[in-house]
Amino acid sequence: MIRRWTVALAGMVALAACGAESEPGVESAIDATTTGSTEVAASLVCEPSADMPVTGRTSPYDSVVFALGGEEAKLCYGRPSSRGRTMIGGELVPYGQLWRTGANEPTIIHLPFAATIAGIAVEPGSYSLYTIPGEEEWTVIVNRSISQWGHESEYTPEVEAQEVGRATVPSESIDSPVETFTITADPSAAQATELVLEWENTRVRIPVERTNT
């Protein structure tokens, strides 16, 4: 499903509130849409669920913007924290089971150009990103459906039928634990970047490469 290319005033106000909770390296939604020499396309505005206010969330709603070939893309996601619990590989994010790759809404990537995500070819549009964590590798799932709630129980056969593809990427260990789930963009070339997922002692890199200029 191609994401609706409109901007909702209410969504912009809500995102202004969540931007204040961003950590270094993660660009807030409100900053991403108001800074720079040119205005970011309306398609890149995160649209959190109207059923859950952004302010006061236990898991802040945030975003990361990255450029490929001179154009910006954006990823919107919820950021849960461990708070003394074992998350990845534990009861809440077990190995071998589907995960929304964040909290609350599904993680959504907005691409105004054709690209590959972990080698999966996608057309310009918006896609939800799910993962299946593993001890040595993770499965990345790209899905056209973006309107469902993120909880894994909402990944119905109807939603699954809209999958674009699945791919695997390696998982690596990090020495310094990361308390709050964080996604950053690490550019590897003008036309390519890696989405770097870090939480607790785990890091996963998802390559994203633009396929046209």
Coordinates of C-alpha atoms in Angstrom, one line a residue:
M1 CA 0.0 0.0 0.0
I2 CA 1.5 3.4 -1.0
R3 CA 1.3 5.8 1.9
R4 CA -1.0 8.8 1.6
W5 CA 1.1 11.9 0.6
T6 CA -0.6 14.4 2.8
V7 CA 0.3 16.2 6.0
A8 CA -2.0 16.2 9.0
L9 CA -1.8 19.3 11.2
A10 CA -2.5 17.3 14.3
G11 CA 0.3 14.9 13.5
M12 CA 2.7 17.8 13.2
V13 CA 1.8 19.2 16.5
A14 CA 2.1 15.8 18.2
L15 CA 5.5 15.2 16.7
A16 CA 6.8 18.5 18.0
A17 CA 6.3 17.1 21.5
C18 CA 8.1 13.9 20.8
G19 CA 11.1 15.6 19.2
A20 CA 12.2 16.9 22.6
E21 CA 12.8 13.3 23.7
S22 CA 15.3 12.5 20.9
E23 CA 18.7 11.2 21.8
P24 CA 21.9 12.3 19.9
G25 CA 22.1 10.7 16.5
V26 CA 18.3 10.4 16.0
E27 CA 16.8 13.4 14.3
S28 CA 13.4 14.4 15.7
A29 CA 10.4 14.5 13.4
I30 CA 9.7 18.2 13.8
D31 CA 13.3 19.2 13.1
A32 CA 13.4 17.0 10.0
T33 CA 10.4 18.8 8.5
T34 CA 11.4 22.3 9.3
T35 CA 15.2 22.6 8.8
G36 CA 17.5 22.7 5.8
S37 CA 17.6 24.8 2.6
T38 CA 14.7 22.9 1.1
E39 CA 11.5 21.7 2.6
V40 CA 11.3 17.9 3.2
A41 CA 8.5 16.4 1.1
A42 CA 5.2 16.0 2.9
S43 CA 5.5 12.2 2.4
L44 CA 8.3 12.1 5.0
V45 CA 6.1 13.4 7.9
C46 CA 5.6 10.7 10.5
E47 CA 1.9 10.0 11.3
P48 CA 1.5 8.4 14.8
S49 CA -1.8 6.8 15.6
A50 CA -4.5 9.2 16.6
D51 CA -5.7 6.7 19.2
M52 CA -2.5 7.2 21.3
P53 CA -1.2 10.7 22.1
V54 CA 2.5 11.1 21.5
T55 CA 3.0 13.1 24.7
G56 CA 3.5 11.0 27.8
R57 CA 4.3 7.7 26.0
T58 CA 6.6 5.3 27.9
S59 CA 8.2 4.5 24.6
P60 CA 8.9 7.8 22.8
Y61 CA 7.9 8.2 19.1
D62 CA 10.9 9.3 17.1
S63 CA 12.5 9.3 13.6
V64 CA 15.7 9.3 11.7
V65 CA 16.3 11.0 8.4
F66 CA 18.9 9.9 5.9
A67 CA 19.9 11.0 2.3
L68 CA 20.5 8.8 -0.7
G69 CA 21.5 10.4 -4.0
G70 CA 20.6 13.9 -2.8
E71 CA 17.1 13.0 -1.6
E72 CA 15.9 12.4 1.9
A73 CA 14.2 9.3 3.2
K74 CA 12.8 8.9 6.7
L75 CA 12.1 6.1 9.2
C76 CA 9.5 6.5 12.1
Y77 CA 9.5 4.2 15.1
G78 CA 8.8 3.8 18.8
R79 CA 11.7 3.5 21.3
P80 CA 11.1 1.1 24.1
S81 CA 13.6 0.9 27.0
S82 CA 14.8 -2.2 28.9
R83 CA 14.2 -0.8 32.4
G84 CA 15.9 -3.7 34.1
R85 CA 14.4 -6.4 31.9
T86 CA 16.0 -8.7 29.3
M87 CA 14.3 -7.7 26.1
I88 CA 16.1 -9.2 23.0
G89 CA 16.1 -12.9 23.5
G90 CA 13.8 -12.6 26.5
E91 CA 10.1 -13.0 27.0
L92 CA 9.1 -9.8 25.4
V93 CA 11.3 -10.0 22.3
P94 CA 12.1 -13.7 22.0
Y95 CA 14.4 -15.2 19.4
G96 CA 12.6 -16.7 16.4
Q97 CA 9.4 -14.7 16.7
L98 CA 8.1 -11.7 14.8
W99 CA 8.8 -8.3 16.3
R100 CA 7.5 -4.9 15.3
T101 CA 11.0 -3.6 15.6
G102 CA 10.1 -0.9 18.1
A103 CA 7.0 -0.1 20.2
N104 CA 3.4 0.8 19.6
E105 CA 3.0 1.5 15.8
P106 CA 5.0 -0.6 13.4
T107 CA 8.3 0.9 12.3
I108 CA 7.6 2.7 9.0
I109 CA 10.1 3.7 6.3
H110 CA 9.3 6.4 3.8
L111 CA 11.2 6.2 0.5
P112 CA 10.5 8.8 -2.3
F113 CA 12.7 6.7 -4.6
A114 CA 13.1 3.1 -5.6
A115 CA 15.6 1.2 -3.4
T116 CA 16.6 -2.1 -1.9
I117 CA 16.2 -2.8 1.8
A118 CA 18.4 -5.7 2.8
G119 CA 18.5 -6.6 -0.9
I120 CA 14.6 -6.5 -1.2
A121 CA 13.6 -4.3 -4.1
V122 CA 10.9 -1.7 -3.3
E123 CA 9.2 1.0 -5.4
P124 CA 8.9 4.6 -4.0
G125 CA 6.4 4.6 -1.1
S126 CA 6.0 3.7 2.5
Y127 CA 6.6 0.3 4.1
S128 CA 6.4 -1.3 7.5
L129 CA 9.6 -3.1 8.8
Y130 CA 9.3 -6.1 11.0
T131 CA 12.1 -8.4 12.1
I132 CA 12.6 -11.8 13.6
P133 CA 15.5 -11.6 16.0
G134 CA 18.0 -14.4 16.2
E135 CA 21.2 -15.0 18.1
E136 CA 23.4 -14.8 15.0
E137 CA 21.2 -13.3 12.4
W138 CA 17.9 -11.5 12.0
T139 CA 15.2 -11.8 9.4
V140 CA 14.1 -8.5 7.9
I141 CA 10.5 -8.3 6.6
V142 CA 9.3 -5.5 4.3
N143 CA 5.6 -5.1 4.1
R144 CA 3.3 -2.7 2.1
S145 CA 0.7 -2.6 4.9
I146 CA 1.3 0.4 7.2
S147 CA -2.2 1.1 8.7
Q148 CA -2.2 -1.8 11.2
W149 CA -1.3 -1.4 14.9
G150 CA 2.2 -2.6 15.5
H151 CA 1.6 -5.4 18.1
E152 CA 2.6 -8.7 16.6
S153 CA -0.9 -10.2 17.1
E154 CA -2.0 -7.7 14.5
Y155 CA 0.2 -9.3 11.9
T156 CA -2.8 -11.1 10.4
P157 CA -2.8 -13.3 7.3
E158 CA -4.2 -10.3 5.4
V159 CA -1.2 -8.2 6.5
E160 CA 1.2 -11.0 5.9
A161 CA -0.1 -11.3 2.3
Q162 CA 1.2 -7.8 1.6
E163 CA 4.8 -8.7 2.3
V164 CA 7.3 -7.5 -0.3
G165 CA 10.0 -9.9 0.8
R166 CA 12.2 -11.3 3.6
A167 CA 16.0 -11.3 3.9
T168 CA 18.5 -12.1 6.6
V169 CA 21.2 -9.9 8.1
P170 CA 23.9 -10.7 10.6
S171 CA 23.7 -9.8 14.3
E172 CA 26.7 -8.6 16.3
S173 CA 27.4 -8.0 20.0
I174 CA 28.4 -4.7 21.4
D175 CA 30.2 -4.1 24.7
S176 CA 28.4 -1.1 26.0
P177 CA 24.7 -1.8 26.7
V178 CA 22.1 0.5 25.0
E179 CA 19.2 1.1 27.4
T180 CA 16.7 2.5 24.8
F181 CA 16.1 1.0 21.4
T182 CA 17.8 3.2 18.9
I183 CA 18.0 3.3 15.1
T184 CA 20.6 5.5 13.3
A185 CA 21.7 5.8 9.7
D186 CA 25.3 5.1 8.8
P187 CA 26.1 6.2 5.2
S188 CA 28.4 3.9 3.3
A189 CA 28.1 5.7 -0.1
A190 CA 26.2 8.5 -1.8
Q191 CA 23.6 5.9 -2.9
A192 CA 23.6 3.6 0.1
T193 CA 23.3 3.6 3.9
E194 CA 22.9 1.2 6.7
L195 CA 20.1 1.4 9.2
V196 CA 21.8 0.5 12.5
L197 CA 19.6 -1.0 15.2
E198 CA 21.0 -1.1 18.7
W199 CA 19.5 -2.3 21.9
E200 CA 21.1 -3.9 25.0
N201 CA 24.1 -5.7 23.7
T202 CA 22.9 -6.3 20.2
R203 CA 23.6 -4.4 16.9
V204 CA 22.0 -5.2 13.6
R205 CA 22.7 -3.4 10.3
I206 CA 20.1 -3.2 7.5
P207 CA 21.5 -1.9 4.2
V208 CA 19.4 0.5 2.2
E209 CA 20.5 1.3 -1.4
R210 CA 18.9 3.6 -3.9
T211 CA 18.4 2.0 -7.3
N212 CA 17.8 5.0 -9.4
T213 CA 19.2 8.6 -9.7

